[in-house]
Amino acid sequence: MVTKLAEKQQSSPSTGGKSATKWIMTLLSSSIGQKFVMGITGLLLCGFLVVHLAGNLLVYVGADAYNGYADKLHSMMLLPVAETGLFLLLFAHMALAFKLTRDNERARHISYQEPQSKIEEKPSVFSQTPMGNTSGWMFLSGSIILGFLVWHMIDMKLQLNPTVDYDGKKPYGIIVDVLGSYISAPIYIVGTIVLGFHLSHGFSSAFQSLGLNHPKYTPLIKKLAIIFALVIAVGFVSLPLWGFFIR
Amino acid sequence: MSETLDLTLKVWRQPGPDASGRYVEYKLTEISTHMSFLEMLDVLNEQLNEKGEEMVAFDHDCREGICGMCSLMINGQAHGPDSGTTTCQLHMRRFKNGDTIVVEPWRARAFPVLRDLVVDRSAFDRIIQEGGFISANTGSAPDANSVPIPAPVQETAMDAAACIGCGACVAACKNASAMLFVSAKVSHLSTLPQGKPERDSRVQSMVAQMDLEGFGNCTNTEECQAACPAEISVSNIARLNREFLRAQLCSKE
Ligand code: HEM
Ligand code: SF4
Ligand code: FES
């Protein structure tokens, strides 16, 4: 059956996806397609966070365990590939964050005198911030995370932290110095707490963006998001606190 | 409890689409708590008319919560403080003597102000024109029960069909996103057998038009659901996302 709508589609150049590139462009240029990418990249980054946290919690086991983990990791052939992938994920996530946020500011070009929420039951105290609902400041929290990540790269990849002596040290020695650095410790503490807030909305939001919403599991995902955010934030925050303490 | 209210209104006045607007203060006395919000505005307009001033333009039609014409941001809330209620069904007993009430139009680039509190919501009409209908010729009415529709499906479709197209979801969203509206229409039509033949093309066309009109992107703040007088659920937005992905991945074209 050829319906009016289907006819229209076939004749319309933007949606008649005969070629694969055109199809992908339609998907990626649409608001919903961009939210898919945002959600998938966000969740994959969450997966990275779990692995990254687990690895770094080894500092509590001891120098040998941590050095062993770090050496194994760095001897992996595919590490550069994985790192590039991770960078691309983050880049896609950020590029879309900027694009969508700019679109959204354009769409609501005038604000109300005093907008008031009509949401009666707030999801949880953890998703409340001094600035209101966490979902309202995803861009700001993301930007703070970005700042933290830049400094993290200066610390660990470029090894340019002026308060750390990198010479001839094993990974454990470097991480202890970095975590105890009076520049890095505050940045790490703030960065990872803000990351927790980002995730308390982001984790469950990603499922909704991917079309996964059902009374069966959505309440569970929302609770899981809070727990996940807490585990990640507490886990990572403990590291600079510990580093500062043993310094 | 006093039966009448003395109020201060701060109303957005804008003579035309391209004119600049401002808030104007009006004092009203002895407003009955039994009045609806729109009747209170009628009183204001009568007084303005008597004084020979321009009356405040605002949209309304049925005044019984079914047509979706009334709008208004009341003290920063779409359709005022009550949930599941349109402005025309909001009553003055919700306010206290001496209150100041700020009344603003819907704010969205896709809903330009025409005059005072009236905005142009034809962007919604254009989205509907792109697929908010069923064009397959279904012949004469089929016998009862010859097209079986399971009760849960029917419930989903009818819950979504409750959308009256008022635009409060756009107004309440910090991104002026129209996702709740579009998701209600797509859910309503695409879950029923009569709407299935055009399921893929419908969602693609309607989303394309939604983007074209300059509505924002959903960030899942769920303010739309809280502001919606028809209590449309954000689970419809997830369905819209699913339908869109399905159409992108599986449709023939
Ligand atoms: C480790 C780093 C990060 C993780 C794990 C992460 C995770 C997430 C997740 C899971 C989402 C939800 C996606 C969705 O709503 O569909 C999200 C959304 C978002 N993220 Fe990130 N993110 C990270 C870094 C960043 C950075 C660096 C920015 C920079 C600007 C950023 C900005 C945003 C924005 C604007 C949103 C959209 C908010 C929304 O749609 O509600 N994120 N993030
Ligand atoms: S979804 Fe609700 S708020 Fe949005 S247009 Fe429909 S009835 Fe109005
Ligand atoms: S005037 Fe018809 S819904 Fe309010």
XYZ file of C-alpha atoms and ligand atoms in Angstrom:
555
model
C 0.000 0.000 0.000
C 1.438 3.367 -0.934
C 0.127 5.956 1.431
C 0.317 9.702 1.100
C 2.987 9.875 3.747
C 5.053 7.132 2.179
C 4.841 8.863 -1.218
C 5.962 12.071 0.334
C 8.890 10.308 1.934
C 10.002 8.713 -1.283
C 10.054 12.022 -3.049
C 11.653 13.927 -0.234
C 15.400 14.155 -0.597
C 16.186 14.322 3.103
C 14.592 11.079 4.196
C 14.742 8.894 1.094
C 17.789 7.051 2.432
C 18.929 5.202 -0.701
C 22.560 5.665 0.200
C 24.082 4.684 3.507
C 25.811 7.999 4.099
C 22.575 9.886 3.589
C 20.829 7.618 6.043
C 23.490 8.112 8.675
C 23.458 11.868 8.126
C 19.673 11.955 8.646
C 20.021 9.980 11.840
C 22.915 12.005 13.209
C 21.477 15.379 12.280
C 18.153 14.725 13.997
C 17.549 15.734 17.585
C 16.685 12.199 18.633
C 19.652 10.657 16.819
C 21.982 13.060 18.586
C 20.460 12.107 21.910
C 21.127 8.447 21.076
C 24.788 9.228 20.547
C 24.848 11.279 23.735
C 23.329 8.398 25.688
C 25.529 5.668 24.187
C 28.754 7.630 24.625
C 27.708 8.577 28.166
C 27.030 4.962 29.130
C 30.276 3.739 27.550
C 32.142 6.405 29.506
C 30.379 5.099 32.629
C 31.747 1.657 31.791
C 35.230 3.118 31.559
C 34.772 4.790 34.948
C 34.048 1.435 36.597
C 37.216 -0.147 35.191
C 39.284 2.937 35.950
C 38.057 3.093 39.532
C 38.596 -0.608 40.135
C 42.164 -0.351 38.874
C 43.015 2.683 40.919
C 41.532 1.363 44.136
C 44.537 -0.990 44.042
C 46.576 1.785 45.673
C 44.911 0.661 48.899
C 46.255 -2.879 48.405
C 49.836 -1.696 48.170
C 52.660 -0.498 45.938
C 53.336 -3.891 44.377
C 49.735 -4.567 43.444
C 49.364 -1.095 41.961
C 52.647 -1.218 40.035
C 51.790 -4.680 38.774
C 48.437 -3.449 37.489
C 49.965 -0.363 35.882
C 52.755 -2.336 34.194
C 50.315 -4.871 32.802
C 48.077 -2.129 31.516
C 50.916 -0.271 29.848
C 52.294 -3.383 28.236
C 49.007 -4.074 26.498
C 49.408 -3.874 22.717
C 45.944 -2.510 22.255
C 46.228 0.217 24.865
C 46.762 3.025 22.321
C 43.716 1.808 20.388
C 41.619 1.751 23.565
C 42.880 5.186 24.560
C 42.037 6.609 21.156
C 38.572 5.066 21.392
C 38.064 6.582 24.811
C 39.183 9.969 23.580
C 36.811 9.744 20.615
C 33.910 8.821 22.926
C 34.614 11.798 25.125
C 35.055 14.048 22.123
C 31.729 12.974 20.572
C 29.990 13.373 23.921
C 31.397 16.877 24.378
C 30.876 18.052 20.822
C 27.211 17.062 21.008
C 26.915 18.555 24.491
C 28.011 21.921 23.108
C 25.827 21.622 20.016
C 22.666 20.533 21.836
C 23.108 23.067 24.625
C 23.489 25.858 22.103
C 20.386 24.666 20.226
C 18.447 24.549 23.477
C 19.453 28.055 24.461
C 18.304 29.253 21.067
C 14.997 27.410 21.343
C 14.206 29.131 24.661
C 15.599 32.575 23.839
C 13.611 34.451 26.501
C 13.312 33.187 30.046
C 10.438 33.625 32.465
C 10.557 36.051 35.379
C 10.623 33.296 37.977
C 10.130 29.857 36.483
C 8.857 27.355 39.032
C 8.991 23.592 38.784
C 5.707 21.697 38.824
C 7.384 18.402 39.669
C 5.865 17.362 42.973
C 8.034 14.517 44.161
C 11.676 15.261 43.606
C 13.561 12.116 42.646
C 15.966 12.171 45.599
C 18.077 14.452 47.762
C 21.141 13.325 45.834
C 19.820 14.707 42.608
C 19.319 18.081 44.293
C 22.080 20.646 44.173
C 22.289 24.185 45.444
C 21.444 25.149 41.866
C 18.322 23.043 41.605
C 17.777 19.759 39.841
C 20.987 18.141 38.547
C 19.468 17.728 35.111
C 19.297 21.507 34.818
C 23.045 21.943 34.978
C 24.392 18.987 33.029
C 26.341 21.357 30.816
C 27.953 23.199 33.713
C 28.805 19.975 35.544
C 30.155 18.552 32.280
C 32.344 21.622 31.765
C 33.746 21.307 35.297
C 34.481 17.640 34.586
C 36.251 18.706 31.390
C 38.448 21.129 33.371
C 39.281 18.359 35.812
C 40.111 15.958 32.973
C 42.458 18.482 31.353
C 44.373 18.810 34.619
C 44.316 15.014 35.048
C 46.000 14.708 31.636
C 48.611 17.293 32.627
C 49.294 15.224 35.754
C 49.385 11.757 34.292
C 49.953 11.885 30.524
C 52.092 14.965 30.080
C 53.602 14.661 33.574
C 53.921 18.399 33.925
C 52.612 18.972 37.466
C 55.247 21.295 38.979
C 54.680 19.963 42.497
C 55.417 16.364 41.506
C 58.891 14.895 40.982
C 58.390 12.294 38.249
C 62.051 11.288 37.796
C 62.674 7.580 38.007
C 59.505 6.853 39.901
C 57.276 3.862 39.523
C 53.553 4.412 38.899
C 52.746 4.008 42.596
C 55.258 6.706 43.572
C 53.849 9.084 40.979
C 50.206 8.521 41.929
C 50.930 9.035 45.628
C 52.673 12.320 44.818
C 49.908 13.463 42.459
C 47.093 12.613 44.872
C 48.921 14.425 47.652
C 49.715 17.477 45.491
C 48.109 20.592 46.863
C 47.155 21.618 43.319
C 45.763 18.277 42.190
C 44.007 17.090 45.340
C 41.430 19.933 45.464
C 40.840 19.711 41.709
C 40.320 15.947 41.926
C 37.987 16.272 44.893
C 35.789 18.884 43.226
C 35.979 17.183 39.816
C 34.862 13.790 41.022
C 32.082 15.099 43.280
C 30.703 17.036 40.319
C 31.071 13.867 38.225
C 28.822 12.128 40.754
C 26.133 14.764 40.279
C 26.494 14.520 36.483
C 25.919 10.780 36.714
C 23.013 10.957 39.162
C 20.997 12.405 36.291
C 22.995 11.158 33.302
C 22.917 7.450 34.048
C 19.121 7.156 34.100
C 18.665 9.849 31.447
C 20.691 7.770 29.000
C 18.233 4.877 29.231
C 15.325 7.198 28.510
C 17.194 8.675 25.530
C 17.750 5.180 24.179
C 14.030 4.496 24.396
C 14.230 2.251 27.434
C 11.419 3.269 29.763
C 9.027 0.863 31.375
C 7.219 0.781 34.728
C 8.928 -2.599 35.238
C 12.457 -1.230 35.400
C 12.542 2.582 35.156
C 12.129 3.122 38.931
C 14.956 0.635 39.430
C 17.212 2.423 36.942
C 16.578 5.740 38.694
C 17.608 4.234 42.042
C 20.560 2.506 40.420
C 21.694 5.847 38.981
C 21.904 7.358 42.461
C 23.793 4.340 43.808
C 26.124 4.301 40.805
C 26.801 8.034 41.149
C 27.525 7.613 44.854
C 29.871 4.659 44.343
C 31.801 6.470 41.614
C 31.992 9.768 43.509
C 32.882 8.258 46.891
C 35.357 5.848 45.302
C 37.220 8.517 43.384
C 37.028 11.198 46.093
C 38.595 8.796 48.577
C 41.802 8.710 46.498
C 42.945 12.359 46.845
C 41.738 12.404 50.470
C 43.926 9.393 51.162
C 46.798 10.872 49.165
C 46.640 14.087 51.132
C 46.431 12.196 54.427
C 49.522 9.998 53.901
C 51.570 12.811 52.390
C -11.544 32.390 54.396
C -12.457 35.531 52.535
C -14.827 35.164 49.607
C -13.209 37.876 47.549
C -9.608 38.738 46.724
C -7.668 41.906 46.130
C -4.892 41.163 43.662
C -2.003 42.746 41.820
C -1.472 41.425 38.299
C 1.784 41.787 36.377
C 0.838 41.108 32.789
C 3.082 40.907 29.717
C 1.852 43.518 27.220
C 3.152 43.488 23.660
C 1.211 45.317 20.921
C 2.401 43.083 18.044
C 4.825 40.400 16.902
C 7.699 42.770 16.223
C 6.966 45.324 18.931
C 8.863 45.240 22.192
C 6.889 44.229 25.249
C 6.895 44.982 28.968
C 5.178 43.997 32.188
C 2.268 46.207 33.220
C 0.809 46.195 36.735
C -2.946 46.156 37.336
C -4.803 46.223 40.637
C -8.008 44.227 40.904
C -10.338 44.318 43.879
C -13.169 42.070 45.041
C -12.429 39.139 42.780
C -14.695 36.228 43.711
C -12.854 33.038 44.673
C -15.426 31.143 42.578
C -14.187 32.734 39.372
C -11.911 30.881 36.991
C -8.604 32.476 36.096
C -9.906 33.487 32.680
C -13.039 35.050 34.204
C -10.728 37.100 36.394
C -8.955 38.276 33.214
C -12.391 39.053 31.713
C -13.048 41.353 34.676
C -9.709 43.061 34.067
C -10.560 43.509 30.388
C -13.989 44.971 31.159
C -12.339 47.511 33.410
C -9.714 48.335 30.777
C -12.451 48.669 28.159
C -14.401 51.082 30.370
C -11.285 53.204 30.742
C -10.808 53.148 26.978
C -7.525 51.201 27.208
C -6.437 48.253 25.040
C -7.717 44.975 26.457
C -5.291 42.144 27.260
C -5.268 39.583 24.460
C -5.252 35.935 25.569
C -6.230 32.658 23.915
C -9.255 30.658 25.022
C -12.150 28.775 23.516
C -13.987 25.945 25.263
C -13.176 27.013 28.828
C -13.780 23.479 29.954
C -10.309 22.003 29.595
C -10.718 20.133 26.331
C -9.760 22.343 23.403
C -6.170 23.259 24.252
C -6.527 26.930 23.305
C -5.861 28.526 26.678
C -2.251 28.917 27.703
C -0.523 31.347 30.135
C 2.492 31.053 32.341
C 1.130 31.907 35.786
C 3.727 32.752 38.438
C 6.304 30.840 36.414
C 4.145 27.724 36.034
C 2.474 26.573 32.824
C -1.325 26.604 33.325
C -0.745 27.783 36.915
C -0.078 25.898 40.133
C -2.482 22.942 39.817
C -1.317 19.720 38.195
C -3.384 18.133 35.441
C -5.319 21.382 34.963
C -5.670 23.894 32.146
C -5.687 27.637 32.816
C -9.414 27.807 32.065
C -10.051 25.234 34.793
C -7.862 27.004 37.346
C -9.893 28.755 39.997
C -9.186 31.917 41.938
C -9.597 30.090 45.259
C -6.079 28.813 44.552
C -4.811 32.333 45.338
C -4.626 34.391 48.513
C -5.831 37.883 49.241
C -3.077 40.385 48.412
C -1.206 38.046 46.033
C 0.802 39.375 43.123
C 0.307 37.181 40.049
C 2.753 37.326 37.135
C 1.139 36.362 33.821
C 3.404 35.647 30.860
C 2.934 34.121 27.404
C 4.482 30.747 26.443
C 8.126 31.462 25.677
C 9.743 29.571 22.822
C 11.406 30.604 19.603
C 9.024 28.267 17.793
C 6.013 29.962 19.457
C 6.457 33.672 18.639
C 4.282 36.137 20.558
C 1.543 37.581 18.356
C 0.132 39.964 20.899
C 0.203 40.242 24.709
C -0.353 36.683 25.942
C -1.237 35.143 22.573
C 1.443 33.074 20.860
C 1.522 31.503 17.416
C 1.306 27.732 17.909
C 1.023 26.893 14.201
C 4.335 25.014 14.477
C 2.265 22.259 16.120
C -0.165 22.296 13.189
C 2.689 21.878 10.744
C 4.009 18.911 12.735
C 0.520 17.360 12.614
C 0.374 18.016 8.858
C 3.539 15.941 8.510
C 1.971 12.777 9.893
C -0.465 13.298 12.724
C -3.197 11.517 10.788
C -4.076 8.254 9.097
C -4.358 8.362 5.313
C -4.812 4.669 4.516
C -8.272 4.142 3.080
C -9.984 1.872 5.582
C -13.305 1.544 3.757
C -16.569 1.627 5.625
C -16.746 1.021 9.355
C -15.746 -2.579 10.150
C -17.920 -4.852 12.258
C -17.483 -4.484 15.954
C -14.643 -6.651 17.316
C -13.372 -7.516 13.836
C -10.204 -5.513 14.503
C -9.038 -6.803 17.871
C -7.076 -4.344 19.982
C -5.731 -5.686 23.266
C -6.760 -3.622 26.275
C -3.223 -2.502 27.265
C -2.567 -1.261 23.722
C -5.846 0.573 23.651
C -5.044 2.126 27.015
C -1.638 3.326 25.828
C -3.170 4.821 22.700
C -6.050 6.501 24.541
C -3.787 7.909 27.273
C -1.643 9.447 24.536
C -4.713 10.662 22.637
C -5.625 12.789 25.645
C -3.105 15.425 24.458
C -4.992 18.623 23.649
C -2.082 20.293 21.866
C -1.867 23.232 24.242
C 1.917 23.593 24.189
C 2.423 23.710 27.963
C 5.106 21.037 27.572
C 7.109 23.364 25.326
C 6.477 26.301 27.632
C 7.601 24.463 30.763
C 10.680 22.851 29.222
C 13.894 24.771 29.793
C 14.863 23.781 26.244
C 11.461 24.546 24.709
C 11.368 20.978 23.452
C 8.225 19.641 21.783
C 9.049 16.006 22.428
C 6.118 15.342 24.762
C 3.595 16.644 22.235
C 5.132 14.752 19.301
C 5.533 11.595 21.378
C 1.857 11.734 22.375
C 0.754 11.971 18.733
C 3.131 9.246 17.556
C 2.150 6.944 20.442
C -1.527 7.533 19.845
C -1.441 6.718 16.137
C 1.317 4.160 15.852
C 0.088 1.758 18.507
C -3.316 1.256 16.852
C -3.795 -1.090 13.858
C -5.178 1.705 11.669
C -2.017 3.736 12.210
C 0.469 0.917 11.728
C 0.839 1.110 7.892
C 2.349 4.597 8.153
C 4.205 3.953 11.366
C 7.733 4.474 9.992
C 7.140 7.397 7.697
C 5.019 9.149 10.329
C 7.668 9.265 13.006
C 10.381 10.285 10.573
C 8.361 13.122 9.043
C 7.047 14.435 12.324
C 10.471 14.450 13.964
C 11.990 16.144 10.921
C 9.360 18.884 11.092
C 9.797 19.216 14.868
C 13.518 19.837 14.346
C 12.835 22.225 11.477
C 10.540 24.375 13.614
C 13.357 25.116 16.041
C 12.138 23.347 19.148
C 14.880 22.322 21.573
C 16.188 18.879 22.477
C 14.930 16.792 25.342
C 17.263 16.596 28.348
C 14.899 14.451 30.399
C 14.127 17.016 33.092
C 10.502 15.809 33.030
C 9.067 19.297 33.581
C 6.782 18.731 30.564
C 5.050 15.788 32.192
C 4.462 17.791 35.374
C 3.036 20.750 33.437
C 0.836 18.747 31.064
C -2.883 19.241 31.754
C -3.603 15.879 30.104
C -0.948 14.167 32.228
C 0.878 12.707 29.237
C 3.730 10.564 30.543
C 7.386 10.886 29.498
C 7.303 7.152 28.812
C 5.794 8.301 25.499
C 9.046 10.142 24.759
C 10.950 6.886 25.201
C 8.452 5.271 22.807
C 9.024 8.101 20.318
C 12.779 7.489 20.559
C 12.238 3.754 20.018
C 9.872 4.323 17.087
C 12.365 6.704 15.512
C 15.263 4.289 15.875
C 13.119 1.429 14.597
C 12.097 3.454 11.549
C 15.688 4.471 10.874
C 16.960 0.896 11.126
C 14.094 -1.149 9.696
C 11.996 0.903 7.299
C 12.117 0.119 3.594
C 12.893 3.608 2.402
C 33.754 10.809 32.417
C 33.092 11.678 31.822
C 31.598 11.709 31.541
C 30.612 10.755 31.745
C 30.771 9.375 32.316
C 29.359 11.329 31.285
C 28.143 10.666 31.310
C 26.962 11.181 30.807
C 25.732 10.457 30.661
C 25.494 9.008 31.031
C 24.816 11.314 30.119
C 23.348 11.020 29.790
C 23.098 10.980 28.321
C 21.642 11.194 27.976
O 20.967 12.002 28.603
O 21.178 10.544 27.039
C 25.456 12.571 29.943
C 24.838 13.707 29.425
C 25.473 14.927 29.217
N 26.814 15.199 29.416
Fe 28.175 13.900 30.139
N 29.571 12.604 30.829
C 30.930 12.868 30.965
C 31.601 14.014 30.621
C 30.982 15.148 30.103
C 31.710 16.305 29.676
C 33.241 16.482 29.711
C 30.788 17.193 29.245
C 31.223 18.532 28.690
C 30.733 19.528 28.346
C 29.460 16.606 29.400
C 28.250 17.187 29.108
C 27.029 16.534 29.091
C 25.783 17.130 28.685
C 25.543 18.574 28.252
C 24.816 16.112 28.742
C 23.373 16.229 28.304
C 22.502 16.415 29.432
C 21.131 15.933 29.128
O 20.814 15.634 27.977
O 20.370 15.874 30.084
N 29.633 15.341 29.917
N 26.756 12.473 30.350
S 1.554 16.855 25.702
Fe 0.318 17.837 27.327
S 1.295 19.861 27.579
Fe 2.007 19.057 25.615
S 0.586 19.858 24.076
Fe -0.222 17.831 24.689
S -1.669 18.312 26.361
Fe -0.422 20.175 26.114
S -10.028 27.129 26.857
Fe -10.256 25.121 26.028
S -8.829 24.035 27.222
Fe -8.813 25.946 28.221
